[in-house]
XYZ file of C-alpha atoms in Angstrom:
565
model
C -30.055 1.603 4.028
C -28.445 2.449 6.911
C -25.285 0.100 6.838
C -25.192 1.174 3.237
C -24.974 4.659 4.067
C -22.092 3.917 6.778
C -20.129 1.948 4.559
C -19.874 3.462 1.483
C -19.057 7.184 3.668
C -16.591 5.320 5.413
C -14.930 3.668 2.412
C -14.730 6.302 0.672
C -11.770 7.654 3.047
C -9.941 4.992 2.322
C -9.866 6.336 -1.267
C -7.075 8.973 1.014
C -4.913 6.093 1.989
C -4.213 4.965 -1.785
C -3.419 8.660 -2.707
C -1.206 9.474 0.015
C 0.605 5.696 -0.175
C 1.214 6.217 -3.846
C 1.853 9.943 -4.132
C 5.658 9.997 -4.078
C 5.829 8.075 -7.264
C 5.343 11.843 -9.140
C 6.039 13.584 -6.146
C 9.573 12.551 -5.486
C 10.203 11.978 -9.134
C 13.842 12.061 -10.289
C 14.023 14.682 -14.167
C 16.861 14.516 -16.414
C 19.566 16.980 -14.716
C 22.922 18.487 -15.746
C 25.221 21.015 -13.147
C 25.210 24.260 -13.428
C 27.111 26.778 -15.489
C 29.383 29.412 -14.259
C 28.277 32.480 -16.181
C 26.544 33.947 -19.498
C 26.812 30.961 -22.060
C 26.696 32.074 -26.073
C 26.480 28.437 -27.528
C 25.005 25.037 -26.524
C 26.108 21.805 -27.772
C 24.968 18.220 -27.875
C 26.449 15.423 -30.258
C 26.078 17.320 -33.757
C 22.716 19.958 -32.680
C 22.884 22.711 -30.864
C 20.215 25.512 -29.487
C 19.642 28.308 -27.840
C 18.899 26.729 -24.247
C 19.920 24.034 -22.514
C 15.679 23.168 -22.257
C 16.032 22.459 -26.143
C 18.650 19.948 -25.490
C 16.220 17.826 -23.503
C 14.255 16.591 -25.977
C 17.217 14.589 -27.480
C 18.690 13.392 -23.932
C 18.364 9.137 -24.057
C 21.402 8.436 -21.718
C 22.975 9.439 -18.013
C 25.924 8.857 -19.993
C 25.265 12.299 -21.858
C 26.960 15.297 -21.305
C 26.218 18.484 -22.748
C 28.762 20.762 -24.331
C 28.586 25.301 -23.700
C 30.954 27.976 -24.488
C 30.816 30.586 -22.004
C 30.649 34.400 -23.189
C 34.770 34.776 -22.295
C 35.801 32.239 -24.581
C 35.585 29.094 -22.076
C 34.645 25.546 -23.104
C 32.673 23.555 -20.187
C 31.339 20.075 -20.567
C 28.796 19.660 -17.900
C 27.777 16.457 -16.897
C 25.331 14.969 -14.274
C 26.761 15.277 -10.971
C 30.169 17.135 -11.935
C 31.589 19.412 -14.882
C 35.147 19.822 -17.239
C 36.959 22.686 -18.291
C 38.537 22.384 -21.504
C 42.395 23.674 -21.133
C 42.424 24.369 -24.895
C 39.470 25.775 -26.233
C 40.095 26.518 -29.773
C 36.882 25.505 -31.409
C 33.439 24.730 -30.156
C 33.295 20.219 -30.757
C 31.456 18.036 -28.749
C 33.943 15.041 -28.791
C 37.617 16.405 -26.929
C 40.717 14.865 -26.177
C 42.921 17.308 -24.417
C 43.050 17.576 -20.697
C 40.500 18.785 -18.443
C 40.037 20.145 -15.411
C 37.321 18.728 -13.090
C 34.656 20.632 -10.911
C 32.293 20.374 -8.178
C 28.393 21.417 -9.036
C 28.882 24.614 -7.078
C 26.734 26.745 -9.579
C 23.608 23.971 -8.569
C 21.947 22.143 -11.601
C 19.767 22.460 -14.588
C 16.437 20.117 -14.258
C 14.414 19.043 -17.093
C 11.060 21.327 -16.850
C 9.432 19.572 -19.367
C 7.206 16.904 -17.614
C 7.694 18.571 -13.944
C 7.902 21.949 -12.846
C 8.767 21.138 -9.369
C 9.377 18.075 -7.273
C 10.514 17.296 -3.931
C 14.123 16.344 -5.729
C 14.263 19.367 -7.500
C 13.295 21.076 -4.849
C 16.071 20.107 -2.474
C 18.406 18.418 -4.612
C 18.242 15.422 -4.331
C 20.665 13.914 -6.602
C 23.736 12.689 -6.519
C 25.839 12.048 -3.120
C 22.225 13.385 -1.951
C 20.133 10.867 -4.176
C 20.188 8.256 -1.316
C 18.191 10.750 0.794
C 14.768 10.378 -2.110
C 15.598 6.602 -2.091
C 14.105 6.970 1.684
C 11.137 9.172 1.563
C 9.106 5.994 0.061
C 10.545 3.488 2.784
C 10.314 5.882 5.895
C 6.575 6.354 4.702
C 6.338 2.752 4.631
C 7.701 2.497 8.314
C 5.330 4.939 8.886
C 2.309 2.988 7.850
C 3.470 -0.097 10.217
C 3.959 1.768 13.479
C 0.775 3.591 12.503
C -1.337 0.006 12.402
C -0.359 -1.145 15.480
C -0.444 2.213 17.344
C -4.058 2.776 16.162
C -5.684 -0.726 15.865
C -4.543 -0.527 20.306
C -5.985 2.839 20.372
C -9.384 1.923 18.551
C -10.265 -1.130 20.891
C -9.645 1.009 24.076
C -11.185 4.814 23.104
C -14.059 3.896 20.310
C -13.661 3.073 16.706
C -15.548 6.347 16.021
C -13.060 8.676 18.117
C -10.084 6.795 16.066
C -11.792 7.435 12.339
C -12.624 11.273 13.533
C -8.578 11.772 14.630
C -7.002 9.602 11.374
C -9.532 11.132 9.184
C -8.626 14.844 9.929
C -5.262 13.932 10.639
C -4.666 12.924 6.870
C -6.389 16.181 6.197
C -4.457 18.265 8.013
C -0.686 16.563 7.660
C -1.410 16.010 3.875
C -1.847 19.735 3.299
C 1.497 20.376 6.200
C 3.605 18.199 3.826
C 2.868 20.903 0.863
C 4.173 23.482 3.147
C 7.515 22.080 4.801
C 10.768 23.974 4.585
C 13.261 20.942 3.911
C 13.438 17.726 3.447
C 14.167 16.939 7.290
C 10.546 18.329 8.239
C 9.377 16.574 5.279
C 10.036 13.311 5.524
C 9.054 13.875 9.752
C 5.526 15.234 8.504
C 5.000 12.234 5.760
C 5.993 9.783 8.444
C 3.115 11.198 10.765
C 0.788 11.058 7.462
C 1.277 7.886 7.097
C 0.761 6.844 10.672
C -2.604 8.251 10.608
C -3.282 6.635 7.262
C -2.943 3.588 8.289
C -4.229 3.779 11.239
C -7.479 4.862 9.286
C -7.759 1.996 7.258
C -7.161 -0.561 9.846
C -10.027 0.841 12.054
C -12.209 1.490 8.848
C -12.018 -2.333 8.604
C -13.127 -3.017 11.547
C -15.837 0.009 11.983
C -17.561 -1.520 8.261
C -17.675 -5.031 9.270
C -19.206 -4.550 12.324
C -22.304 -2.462 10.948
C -22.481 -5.161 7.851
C -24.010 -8.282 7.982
C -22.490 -11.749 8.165
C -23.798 -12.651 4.445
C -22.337 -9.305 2.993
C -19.093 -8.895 5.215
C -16.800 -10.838 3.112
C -17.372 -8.624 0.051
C -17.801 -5.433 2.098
C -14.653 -6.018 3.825
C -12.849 -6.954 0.491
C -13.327 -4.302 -1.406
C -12.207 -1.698 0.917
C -9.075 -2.209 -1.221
C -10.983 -1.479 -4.568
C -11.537 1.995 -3.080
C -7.782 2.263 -2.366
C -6.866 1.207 -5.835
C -9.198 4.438 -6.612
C -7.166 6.494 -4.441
C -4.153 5.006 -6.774
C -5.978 6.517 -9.849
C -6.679 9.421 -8.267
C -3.085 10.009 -8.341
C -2.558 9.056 -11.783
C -4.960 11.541 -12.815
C -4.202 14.264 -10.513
C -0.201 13.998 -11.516
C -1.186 13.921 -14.988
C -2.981 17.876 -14.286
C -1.026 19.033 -11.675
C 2.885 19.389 -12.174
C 4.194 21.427 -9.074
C 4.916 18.866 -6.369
C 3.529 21.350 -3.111
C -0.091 21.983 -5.390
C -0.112 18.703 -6.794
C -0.024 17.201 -2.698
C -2.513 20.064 -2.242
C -4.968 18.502 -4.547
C -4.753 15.174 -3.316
C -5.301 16.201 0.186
C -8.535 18.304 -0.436
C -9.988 15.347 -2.560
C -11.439 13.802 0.506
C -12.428 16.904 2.198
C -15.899 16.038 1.802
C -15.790 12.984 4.747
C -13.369 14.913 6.866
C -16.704 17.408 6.937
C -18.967 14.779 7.565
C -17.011 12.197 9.665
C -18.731 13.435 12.760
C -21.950 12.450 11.846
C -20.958 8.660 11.961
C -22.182 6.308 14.749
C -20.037 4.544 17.323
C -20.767 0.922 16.528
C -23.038 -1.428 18.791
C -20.107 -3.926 19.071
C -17.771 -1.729 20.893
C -20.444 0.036 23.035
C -21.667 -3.499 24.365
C -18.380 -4.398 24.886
C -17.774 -1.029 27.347
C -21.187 -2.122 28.588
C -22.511 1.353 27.358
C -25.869 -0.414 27.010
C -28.330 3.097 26.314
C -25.833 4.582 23.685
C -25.820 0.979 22.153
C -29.520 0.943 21.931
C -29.727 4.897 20.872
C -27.703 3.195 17.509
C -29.709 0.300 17.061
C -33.108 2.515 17.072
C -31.440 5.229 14.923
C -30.743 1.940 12.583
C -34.071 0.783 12.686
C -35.464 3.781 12.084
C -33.825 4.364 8.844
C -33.979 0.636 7.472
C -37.676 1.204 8.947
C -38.088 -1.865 11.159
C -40.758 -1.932 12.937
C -39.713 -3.962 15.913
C -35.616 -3.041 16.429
C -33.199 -5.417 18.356
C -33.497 -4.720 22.313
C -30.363 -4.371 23.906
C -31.429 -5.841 27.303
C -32.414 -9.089 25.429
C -29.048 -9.807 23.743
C -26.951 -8.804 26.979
C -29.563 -11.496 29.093
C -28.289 -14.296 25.986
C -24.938 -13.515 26.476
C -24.622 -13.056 29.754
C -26.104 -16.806 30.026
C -23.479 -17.852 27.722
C -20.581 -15.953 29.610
C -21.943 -18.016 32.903
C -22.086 -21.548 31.414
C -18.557 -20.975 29.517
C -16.260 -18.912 32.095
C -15.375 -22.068 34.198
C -14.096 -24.037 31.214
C -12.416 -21.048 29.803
C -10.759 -19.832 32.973
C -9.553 -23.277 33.184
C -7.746 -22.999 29.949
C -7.053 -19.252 28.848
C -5.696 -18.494 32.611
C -3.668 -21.540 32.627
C -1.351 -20.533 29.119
C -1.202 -17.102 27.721
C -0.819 -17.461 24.172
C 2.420 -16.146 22.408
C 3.839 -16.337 18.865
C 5.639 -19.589 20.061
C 2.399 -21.399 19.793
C 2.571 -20.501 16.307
C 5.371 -22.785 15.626
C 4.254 -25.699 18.455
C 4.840 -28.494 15.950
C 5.680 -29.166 12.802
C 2.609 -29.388 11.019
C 1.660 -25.695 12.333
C 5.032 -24.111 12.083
C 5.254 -25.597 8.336
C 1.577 -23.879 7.845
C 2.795 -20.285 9.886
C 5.704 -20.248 7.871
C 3.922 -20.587 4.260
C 1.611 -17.800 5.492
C 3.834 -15.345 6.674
C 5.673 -15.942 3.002
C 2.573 -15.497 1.365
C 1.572 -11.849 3.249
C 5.032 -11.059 2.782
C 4.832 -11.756 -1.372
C 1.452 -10.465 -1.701
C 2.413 -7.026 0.027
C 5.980 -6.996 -2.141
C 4.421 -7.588 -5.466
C 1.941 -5.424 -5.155
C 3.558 -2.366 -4.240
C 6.882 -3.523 -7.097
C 3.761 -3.231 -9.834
C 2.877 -0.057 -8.623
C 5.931 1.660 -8.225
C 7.507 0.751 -10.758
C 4.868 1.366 -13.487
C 5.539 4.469 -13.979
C 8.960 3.300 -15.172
C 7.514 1.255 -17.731
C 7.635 3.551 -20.925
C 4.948 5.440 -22.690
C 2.494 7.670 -20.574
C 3.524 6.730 -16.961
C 0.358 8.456 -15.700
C -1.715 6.083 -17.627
C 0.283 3.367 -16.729
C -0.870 3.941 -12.974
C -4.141 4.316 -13.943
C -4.653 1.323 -15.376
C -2.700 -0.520 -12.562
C -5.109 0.949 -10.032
C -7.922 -0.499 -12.408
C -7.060 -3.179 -12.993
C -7.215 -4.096 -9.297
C -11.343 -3.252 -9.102
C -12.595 -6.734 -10.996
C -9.551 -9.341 -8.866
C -11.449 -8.447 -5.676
C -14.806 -9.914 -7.154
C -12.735 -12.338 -9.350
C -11.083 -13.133 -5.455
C -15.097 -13.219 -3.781
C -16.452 -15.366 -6.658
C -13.674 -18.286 -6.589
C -13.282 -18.577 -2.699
C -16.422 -19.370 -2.736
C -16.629 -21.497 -5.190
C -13.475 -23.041 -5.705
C -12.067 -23.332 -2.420
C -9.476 -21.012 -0.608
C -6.056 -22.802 -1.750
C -7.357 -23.686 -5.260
C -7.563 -20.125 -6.032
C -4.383 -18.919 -4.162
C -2.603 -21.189 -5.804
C -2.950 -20.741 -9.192
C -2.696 -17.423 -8.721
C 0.538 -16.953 -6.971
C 1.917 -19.350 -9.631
C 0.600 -17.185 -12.095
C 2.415 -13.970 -11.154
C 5.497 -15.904 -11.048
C 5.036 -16.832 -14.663
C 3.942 -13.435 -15.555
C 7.200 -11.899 -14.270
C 9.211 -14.411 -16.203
C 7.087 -13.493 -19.248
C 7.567 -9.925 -19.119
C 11.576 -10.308 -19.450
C 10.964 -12.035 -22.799
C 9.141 -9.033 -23.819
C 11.295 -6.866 -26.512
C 11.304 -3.112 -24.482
C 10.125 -1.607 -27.208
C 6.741 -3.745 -27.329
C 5.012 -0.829 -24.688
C 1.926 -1.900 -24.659
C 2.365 -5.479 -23.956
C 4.733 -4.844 -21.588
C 2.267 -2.573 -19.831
C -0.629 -4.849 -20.417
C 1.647 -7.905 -18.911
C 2.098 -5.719 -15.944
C -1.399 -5.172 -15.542
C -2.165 -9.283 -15.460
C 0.669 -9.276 -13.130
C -0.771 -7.289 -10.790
C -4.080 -8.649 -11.218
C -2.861 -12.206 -10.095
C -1.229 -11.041 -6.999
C -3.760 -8.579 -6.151
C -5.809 -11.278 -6.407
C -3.899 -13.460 -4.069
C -3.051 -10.936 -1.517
C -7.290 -10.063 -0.659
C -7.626 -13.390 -0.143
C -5.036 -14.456 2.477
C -6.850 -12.286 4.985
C -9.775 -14.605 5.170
C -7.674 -18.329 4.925
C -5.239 -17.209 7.791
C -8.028 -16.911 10.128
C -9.533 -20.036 9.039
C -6.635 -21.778 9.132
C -5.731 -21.286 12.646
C -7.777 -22.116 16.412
C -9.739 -19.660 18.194
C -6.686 -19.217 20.317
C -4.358 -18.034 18.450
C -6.389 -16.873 15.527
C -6.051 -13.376 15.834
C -2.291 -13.879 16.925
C -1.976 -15.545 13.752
C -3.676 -12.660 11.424
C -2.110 -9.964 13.354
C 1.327 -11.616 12.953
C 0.637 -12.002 8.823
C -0.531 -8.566 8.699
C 3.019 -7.524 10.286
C 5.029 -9.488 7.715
C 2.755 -7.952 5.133
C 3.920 -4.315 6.510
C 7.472 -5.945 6.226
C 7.322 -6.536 2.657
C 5.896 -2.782 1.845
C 8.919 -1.484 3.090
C 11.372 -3.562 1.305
C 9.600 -2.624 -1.920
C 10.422 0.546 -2.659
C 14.203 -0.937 -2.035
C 13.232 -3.557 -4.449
C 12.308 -1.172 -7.084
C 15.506 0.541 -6.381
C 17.460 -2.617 -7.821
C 15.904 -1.391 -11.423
C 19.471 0.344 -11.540
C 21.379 -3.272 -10.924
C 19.717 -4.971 -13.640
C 16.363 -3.666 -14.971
C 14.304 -6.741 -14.794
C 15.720 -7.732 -10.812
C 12.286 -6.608 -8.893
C 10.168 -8.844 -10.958
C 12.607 -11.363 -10.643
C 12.417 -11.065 -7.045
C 9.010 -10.903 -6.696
C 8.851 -14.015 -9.472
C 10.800 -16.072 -7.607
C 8.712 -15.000 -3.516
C 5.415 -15.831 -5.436
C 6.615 -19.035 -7.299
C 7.940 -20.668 -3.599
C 4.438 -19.212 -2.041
C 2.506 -21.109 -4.585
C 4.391 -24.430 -4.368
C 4.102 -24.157 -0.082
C 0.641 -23.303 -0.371
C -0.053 -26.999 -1.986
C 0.373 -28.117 1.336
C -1.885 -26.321 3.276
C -5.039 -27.711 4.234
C -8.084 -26.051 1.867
C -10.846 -24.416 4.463
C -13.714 -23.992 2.143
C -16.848 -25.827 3.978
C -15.107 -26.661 7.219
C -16.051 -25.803 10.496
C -13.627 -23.378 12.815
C -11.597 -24.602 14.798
C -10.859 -24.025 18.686
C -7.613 -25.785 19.654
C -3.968 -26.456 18.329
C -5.054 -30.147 18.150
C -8.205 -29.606 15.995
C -6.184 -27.529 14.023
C -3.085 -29.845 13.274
C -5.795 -32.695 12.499
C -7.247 -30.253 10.084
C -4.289 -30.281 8.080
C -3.793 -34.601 8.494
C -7.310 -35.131 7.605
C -7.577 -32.676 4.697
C -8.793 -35.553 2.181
C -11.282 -37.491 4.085
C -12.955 -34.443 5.749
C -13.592 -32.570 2.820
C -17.272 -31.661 1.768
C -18.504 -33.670 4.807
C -19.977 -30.130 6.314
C -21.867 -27.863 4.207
C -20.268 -24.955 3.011
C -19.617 -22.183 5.152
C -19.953 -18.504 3.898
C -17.033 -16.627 3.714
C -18.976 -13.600 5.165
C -18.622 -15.801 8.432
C -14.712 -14.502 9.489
C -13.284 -11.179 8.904
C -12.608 -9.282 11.848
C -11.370 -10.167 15.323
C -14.738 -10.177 17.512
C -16.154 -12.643 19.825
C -19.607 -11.015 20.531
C -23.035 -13.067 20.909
C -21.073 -16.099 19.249
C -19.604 -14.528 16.420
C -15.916 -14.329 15.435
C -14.152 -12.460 12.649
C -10.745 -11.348 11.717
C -10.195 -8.032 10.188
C -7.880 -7.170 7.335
C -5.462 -4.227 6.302
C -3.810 -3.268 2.936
C-alpha cells in the first residue's frame, strides 16, 4: 500500500514533463499570415471572391503562394503577400491577376494572422515569421538543450543532497517557471525561462526514476519503472486536449501548468528513500521510513536497520581487498567502452539505437499535428497509442528475449515510414492511423533499450554505459525538432530519416548478444565472451526477471540501472 501510494503520487508528476516537452507544438504554432495594409481598405480580393475582411479570405487560403488583392479608400491597388507587399502603378480596375509594374514594400504596417484556429501564439505574438521565422525554429531545440543539461545537472545533485530535496525543487520549479513562461515580455526572456523549465523537467523525471524504483520491489520494478513513460504520454494528451479548449498561447501555458498543482501541494509529504539514507549512513531516519512503511502495509515485524547494515558491512569487509585491488588500480572512462572490437561494435549499435529511439519518437510527435484533419486529435491519439507498447514492451522481454523484440520492432518502424509515403495525402485517416503504428513500434523499442544496455555491459562500466546511451538519446531529441523542420525540403524527409536510423539499428542489433536468462556480468572479459558464446550459453541459466536491473544501485547486493525519457 505504501509503495503504491509513493509511486503512483510520484508518477503522476511526470504527467508535467510530457505537457511542458510537447507544449510548443500549439504554442509556437505558425497561422496563415499576410502584411499589413497601409490605411482604410473598401474592397478585398482573392482569385474570383471577394469579402468584406481579410478574416473571410481565410477560409479559401490553400497555398503560401497566395496573395491577396485590396483597394485602399484613395483609389490604391496593393497586393499583399506573405512577408512583403506591391503597389500597382496603374490602378484602373480592381483584378486579381496584373501585369503592369509594381512597386515593392517592406511589412512596415506588421501583418494580418489567421484568428481562426488561434487567437494568440508565441509567433503571433512576436512575429515570428519571416527573416524572424528562424528564431520559432529554436524555441523547440533550445528546450531540448534544456532538458539535457537539466539530466545531468540534477541526476549529480540527487545522489549528493537526497532524492526527496531534488523532487520538492523540480516539482515546484515546473510549477513556478511554467506559469513565468505565460508572463514573459519577449521572446529573449522566453526562450531563457523555457530553457530553465525544461532543466527542472528533466531533472524531475530522471530523479522520479530513481526515487520509484527504489521504494518498488525487485518483481514489480521493471513495469513500475517502464511505465513512467505511459504517464508522460498522458501529459502528451493532456496537451492535445487542453490546446483543443484553450486558444490564447499565455492561458493555454497557464492551464497546463496548474494541471499538476495538486503534487506540487503534496510533494512534501513524500519520504526520503531508505537507499539513499543508508548510503549517508543516516541509519534512525532510514529506520523512521521503514516503520512508517510497515505500518501502513501493516507488517507486523518491519526490517531492522541495524541487521542489514551488520550483513553488509560483512560483505564490504570480505570484498574491499579484492575491489581496492581492481577499482583503485583503473578508473573507468568511456574508452573502456570501445576496448575491443567486439565491445566497441556492441557500444556503437547502442548508442545508434538510443539515438533512433529518441529521434523517432519525438518526429511522430511533432509532426502529427501536421498530418491533416484535427491536429489536436492527432496528438491525442499519438500519446495513446503509446499506453499498451509499454506492456506490449514488458510482456515480450520477458518472454521473447530482449533482441527478438527490439528487433522486429525497429525493423518495423522502418517499414512503416516507407509505407506511409505510398499513402495518397488525401487518405487522412490511414495516414494518421500509419503514424500511430509507427510510433507504437519505436515507442516500443525505445522503453526497452534501457533495460538491455545495462545487461549488456560489466558491473564496471555498466552505468558508464547507460549514462552514455541516455546522452545520445538527449542528442537525438534535439535534432528532432530540426528534423521536422526538413518537412519544408521535401514533405516525407523526417520519416525518411528516421526510416532509414531505425532500419540500420535493427540490422546492428542482429548482432548483439540476446540477455534474456543470463547471469550479469562483472568484467570486460565476461562480457566480450558473452557476445562469442551467445549460442551455446543460451537457456543454460534460468530466466532472470527483468525487475532485476533498472537503476544504478549497489546496496545489500542489488544492482539496477535507471532510465529517462
Amino acid at each position: 500500500r505504501f509503495q503504491a501510494c509513493v509511486y503512483f503520487a510520484s508518477v503522476f508528476q511526470a504527467m508535467s514533463c510530457g505537457i511542458h516537452y510537447l507544449a510548443s507544438v500549439f504554442m509556437a504554432a505558425t497561422p496563415n499570415f499576410v502584411c499589413g495594409f497601409p490605411g482604410n481598405v473598401s474592397s478585398i480580393l482573392f482569385h474570383n471572391s471577394s469579402a468584406s475582411s481579410v478574416q473571410d479570405i481565410w477560409t479559401l487560403w490553400t497555398s503560401t503562394e497566395n496573395y491577396i488583392v485590396v483597394q485602399m479608400e484613395n483609389g490604391e491597388i496593393w497586393e499583399l503577400n506573405q512577408c512583403s507587399r506591391s503597389k500597382r502603378e496603374v490602378s484602373l480596375e480592381l483584378a486579381y491577376e496584373y501585369k503592369g509594374n509594381k512597386s515593392v514594400f517592406s511589412c512596415s504596417d506588421g501583418f494580418l494572422y489567421d484568428d481562426t484556429k488561434w487567437k494568440s501564439t508565441v509567433v503571433t505574438q512576436w512575429d515570428l515569421i519571416c527573416d524572424r521565422e528562424w528564431l520559432a525554429k529554436l524555441i523547440q531545440p533550445t528546450f531540448m538543450l534544456g532538458v539535457l543539461i537539466g539530466a545531468v545537472i540534477f541526476g549529480d545533485i540527487a545522489d549528493r543532497l537526497g532524492r526527496q530535496r531534488v523532487i520538492w525543487f523540480t516539482s515546484a520549479g515546473q510549477f513556478v517557471f511554467g506559469i513565468a513562461v505565460a508572463f514573459t515580455f519577449d521572446y529573449y526572456s522566453f526562450v531563457i525561462v523555457r530553457f530553465l523549465l525544461a532543466m527542472v523537467s528533466s531533472g524531475y523525471l530522471v530523479v522520479a526514476f530513481v526515487y520509484v524504483t527504489e521504494f518498488v520491489g525487485i518483481k514489480a520494478r521493471t513495469w513500475a519503472s517502464m511505465h513512467v513513460h505511459a504517464f508522460f504520454a498522458m501529459g502528451i494528451m493532456v496537451v492535445a486536449l487542453v490546446g483543443f479548449l484553450v486558444r490564447t498561447w499565455w492561458v493555454y501555458q497557464i492551464f497546463l501548468s496548474i494541471s499538476t498543482l495538486p503534487f506540487v501541494l503534496c510533494c512534501w509529504m513524500l519520504p526520503e528513500t531508505p537507499f539513499w539514507l543508508l548510503s549517508e549512513e543516516r541509519y534512525e531516519d532510514a529506520q523512521k521510513v521503514i516503520d512508517t512503511m510497515a505500518r501502513w502495509n501493516k507488517v507486523n515485524t518491519p526490517c531492522k536497520v541495524t541487521e542489514l547494515c551488520s550483513v553488509q558491512q560483512d560483505d564490504l569487509v570480505s570484498g574491499r581487498a579484492g575491489e581496492n585491488d581492481t577499482s583503485s588500480a583503473k578508473k573507468h572512462n568511456i574508452l573502456d567502452l570501445f576496448c575491443n572490437w567486439q565491445i566497441a561494435r556492441r557500444t556503437i549499435t547502442v548508442w545508434l539505437i538510443w539515438f533512433t529511439g529518441s529521434l523517432g519518437y519525438y518526429v511522430f510527435s511533432l509532426s502529427s499535428v501536421s498530418l491533416g484533419g484535427n491536429e489536436y486529435l492527432n496528438l491525442f491519439l499519438i500519446g495513446a497509442v503509446e499506453l499498451p507498447c509499454y506492456i506490449i514492451a514488458c510482456v515480450a522481454m520477458d518472454k521473447l528475449g530482449r533482441r527478438n523484440t527490439l528487433i522486429p520492432f525497429l525493423i518495423l518502424s522502418a517499414l512503416i515510414c516507407v509505407l506511409i509515403m505510398f499513402i495518397p495525402q488525401d487518405f487522412n485517416i490511414l495516414i494518421i492511423l500509419a503514424n500511430m503504428a509507427g510510433k507504437f513500434s519505436i515507442g516500443v523499442a525505445f522503453g526497452l533499450i534501457y533495460l538491455y544496455t545495462a545487461e549488456l555491459y560489466p558491473t564496471i562500466v555498466r552505468s558508464l554505459a547507460v549514462g552514455s546511451g541516455s546522452m545520445m538519446c538527449r542528442v537525438g531529441s534535439v535534432v528532432a525538432p530540426f528534423c521536422v523542420y526538413l518537412r519544408s525540403v521535401w514533405i516525407f524527409m523526417p520519416l525518411l530519416l528516421v526510416g532509414i536510423m531505425a532500419l540500420l539499428s535493427g540490422i546492428l542489433t542482429i548482432m548483439l548478444p540476446e540477455t534474456l536468462g543470463k547471469p550479469l556480468t562483472n568484467t570486460l572479459v565476461e562480457a566480450t565472451e558473452m557476445g562469442r558464446n551467445t549460442k551455446s550459453t543460451s537457456g543454460k541459466t534460468p530466466p532472470a526477471h527483468s525487475g532485476a536491473a533498472p537503476e544504478k544501485i549497489e546496496m545489500f547486493g542489488q544492482e539496477t540501472v535507471s532510465p529517462e525519457k
